[in-house]
Amino acid sequence: MNQTNPSPLPTPPAIETMRWEGTPEGFLRLIDQTRLPDKLEEIECHDVATVWNAIKRLSVRGAPAIAIAAAYGVVLGVREATEPCDATTVNKVCDYLATSRPTAVNLFWALDRIRAQSQLWFASKNLDRATLLQRLLDEARAIHEEDRQMCRAIGRHGVALLENITGVLTHCNAGGLATAEYGTALSVFFTAQDQGRDLHVFVDETRPLLQGARLTAWELQQRSIKATLICDSMAAQVMREGKVQAAIVGADRIAANGDTANKIGTYSVALHCRAHQIPFYVAAPSTTFDLSIESGAEIPIEQRAADEVTSLYGRQTAPHGVDVYNPAFDVTPAELIAGIITERGVIQPVSRDTIATHFA
Ligand code: MRU
């Protein structure tokens, strides 16, 4: 049943996942997401290695947020470089940052955009160090602001899909922490709340690193959105009981045919949705599409350390030496996806043709 509240409560300010402090001689400040929800602490990044490590260890995570952090990281890397101030130096810094994580294509998109811009700048004339750093910072800020706008637009398009829906399931964290502001999947829920809708969100905890429990549940709680945390293994039961009528998740890379990589466990959610005839939606900005690859088979899947599976918060939960498989992402085939919500609208049905038309 739709519930309309004519005078919704004012919503709290959105989470500021990261911000650049000051001039190009300043630094990047970002929330250390590994500390949430018990501690809201920030990391100050004064050099590119700190940004690289923050991405690698998931202090900053989520496809768009990784891209934005890396863009600011380029300013730091070029600033500390001893090489000449030219496009080759920019490229080297981008190459380094590109080694931090392999799956989310937004990272490579942002770094390629910066490489292309610096080629253009240096093609017309030589730049002194101060001018180059200022331009790099402006570019990073533009990437940051554009992501903010895209997230808002995703929310506006996505909310139209939730008519007659009271319960929705999400997996991992595709919220403000993972982006510039409103998130992708969570932007749909935040926008629904802004419109006075009363949604109930079921949150998969998202083993092994608990992004759902630690981050999504926290974000929803911050905004007083009704949220119920479940273990990943409970999703099918929640669907069978009719508690959710749709699932919306984010994405790390979407191939030209619509196959979508997202946090490990997403594929299972999509299969459960199909079994229960519930629509499974992906919410992602155009920067998450990789139209250079034909299908999900070409998406590189990050493999992470065994101890993420064998221990929980420093406590060993499996026998020492046990064999472990720990892919950080899986690929959901396009045929299981009811629609992809982008900043331009909703791709529905999902196919190579509809995606090509969407971006034509
Ligand atoms: O390993 P993570 O936490 O970076 O994985 C994040 C996800 O899988 C998100 O769902 C995805 O990046 C979309 S964020 C808007």
Short mmCIF file of C-alpha atoms and ligand atoms in Angstrom, two decimals:
data_model
loop_
_atom_site.label_atom_id
_atom_site.label_comp_id
_atom_site.label_asym_id
_atom_site.label_seq_id
_atom_site.Cartn_x
_atom_site.Cartn_y
_atom_site.Cartn_z
CA MET A 1 0.00 0.00 0.00
CA ASN A 2 1.27 3.49 -0.84
CA GLN A 3 1.50 5.82 2.10
CA THR A 4 1.73 9.53 1.45
CA ASN A 5 2.83 11.89 4.15
CA PRO A 6 1.86 15.44 3.15
CA SER A 7 4.51 17.09 5.37
CA PRO A 8 7.59 14.86 5.53
CA LEU A 9 10.13 15.52 8.24
CA PRO A 10 13.20 17.49 7.16
CA THR A 11 15.89 15.01 6.15
CA PRO A 12 19.32 15.14 7.80
CA PRO A 13 22.25 16.46 5.76
CA ALA A 14 23.73 13.89 3.40
CA ILE A 15 26.91 12.10 4.41
CA GLU A 16 30.10 13.72 3.17
CA THR A 17 32.19 10.68 2.33
CA MET A 18 35.19 12.77 1.32
CA ARG A 19 36.24 16.33 0.70
CA TRP A 20 39.33 18.13 -0.48
CA GLU A 21 40.61 20.71 1.99
CA GLY A 22 41.90 23.99 0.60
CA THR A 23 44.04 24.74 -2.41
CA PRO A 24 45.99 22.21 -4.51
CA GLU A 25 48.51 22.32 -1.66
CA GLY A 26 45.78 20.99 0.64
CA PHE A 27 44.77 17.38 1.30
CA LEU A 28 41.96 14.82 0.93
CA ARG A 29 39.88 13.97 3.96
CA LEU A 30 37.75 10.83 3.85
CA ILE A 31 35.61 8.80 6.21
CA ASP A 32 37.36 5.58 7.23
CA GLN A 33 34.56 3.17 6.35
CA THR A 34 36.36 0.24 7.97
CA ARG A 35 35.61 1.88 11.35
CA LEU A 36 31.87 2.30 10.85
CA PRO A 37 29.40 1.95 12.45
CA ASP A 38 31.00 2.20 15.89
CA LYS A 39 33.40 5.04 14.99
CA LEU A 40 32.93 7.92 12.56
CA GLU A 41 36.58 8.71 11.93
CA GLU A 42 38.33 10.42 9.04
CA ILE A 43 41.65 9.76 7.35
CA GLU A 44 43.74 12.64 6.07
CA CYS A 45 45.48 11.81 2.79
CA HIS A 46 48.50 14.04 2.23
CA ASP A 47 50.14 11.73 -0.32
CA VAL A 48 49.05 9.42 -3.11
CA ALA A 49 50.15 6.24 -1.31
CA THR A 50 47.67 6.97 1.49
CA VAL A 51 44.87 7.27 -1.10
CA TRP A 52 45.99 4.02 -2.78
CA ASN A 53 45.97 2.22 0.57
CA ALA A 54 42.61 3.70 1.54
CA ILE A 55 41.13 2.26 -1.67
CA LYS A 56 42.91 -1.09 -1.30
CA ARG A 57 41.86 -1.65 2.31
CA LEU A 58 38.30 -0.37 1.67
CA SER A 59 38.53 2.70 3.87
CA VAL A 60 36.95 4.30 0.84
CA ARG A 61 34.89 1.88 -1.23
CA GLY A 62 31.96 1.68 -3.62
CA ALA A 63 32.57 2.16 -7.33
CA PRO A 64 31.87 5.92 -7.68
CA ALA A 65 33.61 6.83 -4.40
CA ILE A 66 36.75 4.95 -5.44
CA ALA A 67 36.81 6.94 -8.67
CA ILE A 68 36.42 10.28 -6.89
CA ALA A 69 39.10 9.45 -4.31
CA ALA A 70 41.49 8.41 -7.08
CA ALA A 71 40.83 11.66 -8.95
CA TYR A 72 41.88 13.63 -5.88
CA GLY A 73 44.77 11.18 -5.46
CA VAL A 74 46.14 12.29 -8.82
CA VAL A 75 46.57 15.82 -7.43
CA LEU A 76 48.62 14.42 -4.54
CA GLY A 77 50.66 12.11 -6.77
CA VAL A 78 51.58 14.81 -9.26
CA ARG A 79 52.32 17.24 -6.43
CA GLU A 80 54.88 14.92 -4.85
CA ALA A 81 56.41 13.69 -8.14
CA THR A 82 60.04 14.61 -8.75
CA GLU A 83 59.66 14.04 -12.51
CA PRO A 84 59.03 16.91 -14.94
CA CYS A 85 55.64 18.56 -14.90
CA ASP A 86 54.10 16.93 -18.00
CA ALA A 87 51.45 14.50 -19.23
CA THR A 88 53.79 11.52 -18.73
CA THR A 89 53.96 12.24 -15.02
CA VAL A 90 50.17 12.48 -14.83
CA ASN A 91 49.98 9.13 -16.64
CA LYS A 92 52.39 7.48 -14.22
CA VAL A 93 50.36 8.60 -11.22
CA CYS A 94 47.18 7.34 -12.93
CA ASP A 95 48.88 3.99 -13.68
CA TYR A 96 49.77 3.63 -10.02
CA LEU A 97 46.27 4.43 -8.75
CA ALA A 98 44.77 2.05 -11.31
CA THR A 99 46.48 -0.86 -9.53
CA SER A 100 44.50 -0.33 -6.32
CA ARG A 101 41.39 -2.39 -7.20
CA PRO A 102 40.43 -4.17 -10.45
CA THR A 103 36.66 -4.59 -10.74
CA ALA A 104 34.89 -1.21 -10.45
CA VAL A 105 35.26 0.40 -13.86
CA ASN A 106 34.53 3.88 -12.47
CA LEU A 107 38.13 3.99 -11.21
CA PHE A 108 39.54 3.49 -14.72
CA TRP A 109 36.95 5.82 -16.20
CA ALA A 110 38.03 8.68 -13.88
CA LEU A 111 41.74 8.07 -14.44
CA ASP A 112 41.27 7.87 -18.22
CA ARG A 113 39.32 11.13 -18.15
CA ILE A 114 42.17 12.83 -16.28
CA ARG A 115 44.78 11.38 -18.66
CA ALA A 116 42.78 12.64 -21.66
CA GLN A 117 42.38 16.10 -20.14
CA SER A 118 46.07 16.44 -19.36
CA GLN A 119 46.94 15.38 -22.93
CA LEU A 120 44.76 18.23 -24.14
CA TRP A 121 46.25 20.76 -21.73
CA PHE A 122 49.81 19.89 -22.68
CA ALA A 123 48.98 19.70 -26.39
CA SER A 124 48.19 23.42 -26.47
CA LYS A 125 51.02 24.64 -24.20
CA ASN A 126 53.34 23.74 -21.35
CA LEU A 127 51.88 24.25 -17.91
CA ASP A 128 53.74 25.25 -14.80
CA ARG A 129 53.32 23.04 -11.74
CA ALA A 130 50.86 25.35 -9.96
CA THR A 131 48.59 25.60 -13.01
CA LEU A 132 48.64 21.84 -13.59
CA LEU A 133 47.77 21.09 -9.96
CA GLN A 134 44.93 23.61 -10.03
CA ARG A 135 43.52 22.05 -13.20
CA LEU A 136 43.81 18.55 -11.77
CA LEU A 137 41.99 19.65 -8.63
CA ASP A 138 39.27 21.34 -10.71
CA GLU A 139 38.85 18.13 -12.69
CA ALA A 140 38.57 16.01 -9.53
CA ARG A 141 36.03 18.44 -8.12
CA ALA A 142 34.04 18.25 -11.38
CA ILE A 143 34.02 14.43 -11.22
CA HIS A 144 32.85 14.69 -7.60
CA GLU A 145 30.06 17.16 -8.40
CA GLU A 146 28.89 15.26 -11.49
CA ASP A 147 28.55 12.11 -9.42
CA ARG A 148 26.45 14.01 -6.90
CA GLN A 149 24.09 15.11 -9.68
CA MET A 150 23.94 11.63 -11.25
CA CYS A 151 23.00 10.06 -7.92
CA ARG A 152 20.17 12.54 -7.42
CA ALA A 153 18.86 11.81 -10.93
CA ILE A 154 19.04 8.03 -10.34
CA GLY A 155 16.87 8.51 -7.26
CA ARG A 156 14.29 10.48 -9.23
CA HIS A 157 14.08 7.87 -12.00
CA GLY A 158 14.16 4.90 -9.63
CA VAL A 159 11.41 6.01 -7.32
CA ALA A 160 8.89 5.72 -10.16
CA LEU A 161 9.52 1.95 -10.17
CA LEU A 162 8.46 1.59 -6.55
CA GLU A 163 4.78 2.35 -6.92
CA ASN A 164 2.77 -0.22 -4.96
CA ILE A 165 5.95 -1.44 -3.28
CA THR A 166 6.30 -1.27 0.50
CA GLY A 167 9.27 -3.57 1.11
CA VAL A 168 12.52 -3.68 -0.83
CA LEU A 169 15.76 -5.58 -0.40
CA THR A 170 19.26 -4.30 -1.00
CA HIS A 171 22.70 -5.90 -0.89
CA CYS A 172 26.07 -4.39 0.08
CA ASN A 173 26.21 -0.59 0.29
CA ALA A 174 25.29 1.58 -2.66
CA GLY A 175 24.63 4.66 -0.55
CA GLY A 176 26.14 8.03 0.16
CA LEU A 177 29.26 6.35 1.53
CA ALA A 178 29.84 4.67 -1.83
CA THR A 179 29.32 7.81 -3.91
CA ALA A 180 29.40 11.58 -3.78
CA GLU A 181 26.19 12.05 -1.83
CA TYR A 182 22.90 10.18 -2.22
CA GLY A 183 24.16 6.86 -3.52
CA THR A 184 22.64 4.81 -6.31
CA ALA A 185 20.34 2.11 -4.89
CA LEU A 186 19.96 4.07 -1.66
CA SER A 187 19.25 7.24 -3.61
CA VAL A 188 15.99 5.60 -4.67
CA PHE A 189 15.07 5.03 -1.01
CA PHE A 190 16.20 8.52 0.06
CA THR A 191 14.19 10.09 -2.76
CA ALA A 192 11.15 8.03 -1.78
CA GLN A 193 11.55 9.38 1.75
CA ASP A 194 11.94 12.94 0.44
CA GLN A 195 8.60 12.43 -1.30
CA GLY A 196 6.96 11.26 1.92
CA ARG A 197 6.93 7.57 0.99
CA ASP A 198 7.27 5.06 3.79
CA LEU A 199 9.48 2.22 2.52
CA HIS A 200 10.75 -0.69 4.56
CA VAL A 201 14.24 -1.71 3.47
CA PHE A 202 15.61 -5.20 4.15
CA VAL A 203 19.39 -5.08 4.29
CA ASP A 204 21.55 -8.11 3.51
CA GLU A 205 24.48 -8.08 5.93
CA THR A 206 26.85 -8.86 3.00
CA ARG A 207 29.51 -11.28 4.14
CA PRO A 208 32.45 -11.31 4.32
CA LEU A 209 33.03 -7.61 5.03
CA LEU A 210 29.52 -6.69 6.15
CA GLN A 211 29.00 -3.56 4.06
CA GLY A 212 25.24 -4.06 4.42
CA ALA A 213 25.28 -4.43 8.20
CA ARG A 214 27.97 -1.86 8.93
CA LEU A 215 27.25 0.79 6.29
CA THR A 216 23.80 0.46 4.70
CA ALA A 217 21.99 -0.20 7.99
CA TRP A 218 23.87 2.77 9.46
CA GLU A 219 23.01 5.11 6.59
CA LEU A 220 19.33 4.15 6.67
CA GLN A 221 19.25 4.57 10.42
CA GLN A 222 20.87 8.02 10.14
CA ARG A 223 17.94 9.04 7.95
CA SER A 224 15.28 7.27 10.02
CA ILE A 225 14.30 4.96 7.16
CA LYS A 226 12.76 1.73 8.41
CA ALA A 227 15.49 -0.88 7.96
CA THR A 228 15.67 -4.53 8.94
CA LEU A 229 19.01 -6.30 8.86
CA ILE A 230 19.09 -9.92 7.70
CA CYS A 231 21.85 -12.45 7.13
CA ASP A 232 22.48 -13.04 3.42
CA SER A 233 21.07 -16.55 3.73
CA MET A 234 17.67 -15.17 4.81
CA ALA A 235 16.86 -13.27 1.61
CA ALA A 236 14.89 -16.09 -0.06
CA GLN A 237 12.79 -16.63 3.06
CA VAL A 238 12.04 -12.89 3.32
CA MET A 239 10.87 -12.98 -0.31
CA ARG A 240 8.74 -16.07 0.21
CA GLU A 241 7.06 -14.37 3.17
CA GLY A 242 6.18 -11.44 0.90
CA LYS A 243 8.09 -8.93 3.00
CA VAL A 244 9.79 -7.44 -0.07
CA GLN A 245 8.36 -6.87 -3.52
CA ALA A 246 11.55 -5.68 -5.25
CA ALA A 247 15.33 -5.66 -4.87
CA ILE A 248 17.62 -2.78 -5.84
CA VAL A 249 21.40 -3.02 -5.80
CA GLY A 250 24.35 -1.00 -7.09
CA ALA A 251 26.97 -2.09 -9.62
CA ASP A 252 30.71 -2.07 -10.13
CA ARG A 253 30.80 -2.73 -13.86
CA ILE A 254 28.10 -3.31 -16.46
CA ALA A 255 29.04 -4.92 -19.76
CA ALA A 256 27.57 -3.92 -23.14
CA ASN A 257 25.01 -6.75 -22.91
CA GLY A 258 23.86 -5.74 -19.41
CA ASP A 259 25.69 -8.41 -17.40
CA THR A 260 26.45 -6.70 -14.10
CA ALA A 261 29.27 -7.16 -11.60
CA ASN A 262 28.42 -6.19 -8.04
CA LYS A 263 29.32 -7.31 -4.53
CA ILE A 264 29.54 -11.07 -4.04
CA GLY A 265 26.09 -12.42 -3.23
CA THR A 266 24.26 -10.14 -5.66
CA TYR A 267 23.84 -12.96 -8.18
CA SER A 268 22.13 -15.09 -5.50
CA VAL A 269 19.74 -12.21 -4.74
CA ALA A 270 18.87 -11.97 -8.45
CA LEU A 271 18.22 -15.73 -8.63
CA HIS A 272 16.01 -15.58 -5.55
CA CYS A 273 14.10 -12.69 -7.10
CA ARG A 274 13.52 -14.69 -10.27
CA ALA A 275 12.32 -17.69 -8.25
CA HIS A 276 9.83 -15.48 -6.39
CA GLN A 277 8.86 -13.36 -9.44
CA ILE A 278 10.13 -10.18 -7.81
CA PRO A 279 11.78 -7.49 -9.98
CA PHE A 280 15.53 -7.18 -9.50
CA TYR A 281 16.85 -3.69 -10.36
CA VAL A 282 20.38 -2.33 -10.71
CA ALA A 283 21.01 1.37 -10.04
CA ALA A 284 24.20 2.80 -11.51
CA PRO A 285 25.53 5.94 -13.19
CA SER A 286 26.73 5.83 -16.78
CA THR A 287 30.31 5.81 -15.44
CA THR A 288 29.72 2.20 -14.30
CA PHE A 289 29.10 0.94 -17.85
CA ASP A 290 31.99 -0.63 -19.70
CA LEU A 291 30.73 -0.74 -23.28
CA SER A 292 34.15 -1.94 -24.45
CA ILE A 293 33.40 -5.42 -23.15
CA GLU A 294 30.80 -7.69 -24.69
CA SER A 295 29.68 -9.61 -21.62
CA GLY A 296 30.26 -10.18 -17.93
CA ALA A 297 32.72 -12.97 -18.71
CA GLU A 298 35.30 -10.25 -19.42
CA ILE A 299 34.93 -8.47 -16.07
CA PRO A 300 37.98 -8.96 -13.84
CA ILE A 301 36.87 -10.19 -10.44
CA GLU A 302 38.92 -9.06 -7.47
CA GLN A 303 40.15 -11.89 -5.25
CA ARG A 304 40.71 -10.87 -1.67
CA ALA A 305 42.63 -12.25 1.31
CA ALA A 306 41.57 -15.49 3.00
CA ASP A 307 41.45 -13.93 6.47
CA GLU A 308 38.39 -11.88 5.44
CA VAL A 309 36.54 -15.22 5.41
CA THR A 310 38.31 -17.08 8.22
CA SER A 311 37.96 -14.36 10.84
CA LEU A 312 35.49 -11.75 11.98
CA TYR A 313 36.69 -8.64 13.80
CA GLY A 314 40.00 -10.23 14.73
CA ARG A 315 38.46 -13.49 15.98
CA GLN A 316 39.28 -16.71 14.12
CA THR A 317 36.03 -18.33 12.92
CA ALA A 318 37.46 -21.18 10.82
CA PRO A 319 40.26 -23.69 11.35
CA HIS A 320 43.74 -22.31 10.65
CA GLY A 321 45.01 -23.41 7.25
CA VAL A 322 41.57 -24.18 5.76
CA ASP A 323 41.35 -23.58 2.00
CA VAL A 324 39.43 -20.39 1.18
CA TYR A 325 37.91 -18.89 -1.96
CA ASN A 326 37.11 -15.19 -1.62
CA PRO A 327 35.94 -13.44 -4.81
CA ALA A 328 34.81 -9.93 -3.88
CA PHE A 329 32.26 -9.66 -6.72
CA ASP A 330 30.01 -11.81 -8.86
CA VAL A 331 28.30 -11.24 -12.18
CA THR A 332 24.53 -11.24 -12.54
CA PRO A 333 23.43 -12.17 -16.07
CA ALA A 334 21.39 -9.50 -17.85
CA GLU A 335 18.39 -11.80 -18.22
CA LEU A 336 17.83 -11.68 -14.45
CA ILE A 337 17.77 -7.87 -14.34
CA ALA A 338 14.35 -6.22 -14.66
CA GLY A 339 15.80 -2.77 -15.26
CA ILE A 340 18.93 -0.64 -14.89
CA ILE A 341 18.34 2.80 -13.40
CA THR A 342 20.82 5.40 -14.62
CA GLU A 343 20.91 9.19 -14.40
CA ARG A 344 19.24 9.26 -17.86
CA GLY A 345 16.27 7.03 -17.06
CA VAL A 346 15.53 3.32 -16.79
CA ILE A 347 16.85 0.73 -19.24
CA GLN A 348 14.03 -1.77 -19.49
CA PRO A 349 14.21 -4.48 -20.72
CA VAL A 350 17.94 -4.96 -20.34
CA SER A 351 19.66 -6.00 -23.56
CA ARG A 352 22.59 -5.04 -25.76
CA ASP A 353 20.18 -3.04 -27.96
CA THR A 354 18.38 -1.15 -25.21
CA ILE A 355 21.72 -0.25 -23.59
CA ALA A 356 23.13 0.97 -26.91
CA THR A 357 20.00 3.07 -27.50
CA HIS A 358 20.15 4.47 -23.97
CA PHE A 359 23.65 5.81 -24.58
CA ALA A 360 23.24 6.70 -28.24
O1 MRU B 1 33.96 -3.96 -2.19
P1 MRU B 1 33.10 -2.74 -2.19
O2 MRU B 1 32.54 -2.42 -0.84
O3 MRU B 1 33.78 -1.57 -2.84
O4 MRU B 1 31.86 -3.14 -3.13
C1 MRU B 1 30.89 -2.16 -3.37
C2 MRU B 1 29.76 -2.63 -4.16
O5 MRU B 1 29.71 -3.75 -4.62
C3 MRU B 1 28.69 -1.62 -4.46
O6 MRU B 1 27.44 -2.24 -4.53
C4 MRU B 1 28.99 -0.94 -5.81
O7 MRU B 1 30.30 -0.44 -5.81
C5 MRU B 1 28.04 0.17 -6.10
S1 MRU B 1 28.29 1.59 -5.08
C6 MRU B 1 27.21 2.78 -5.61
#
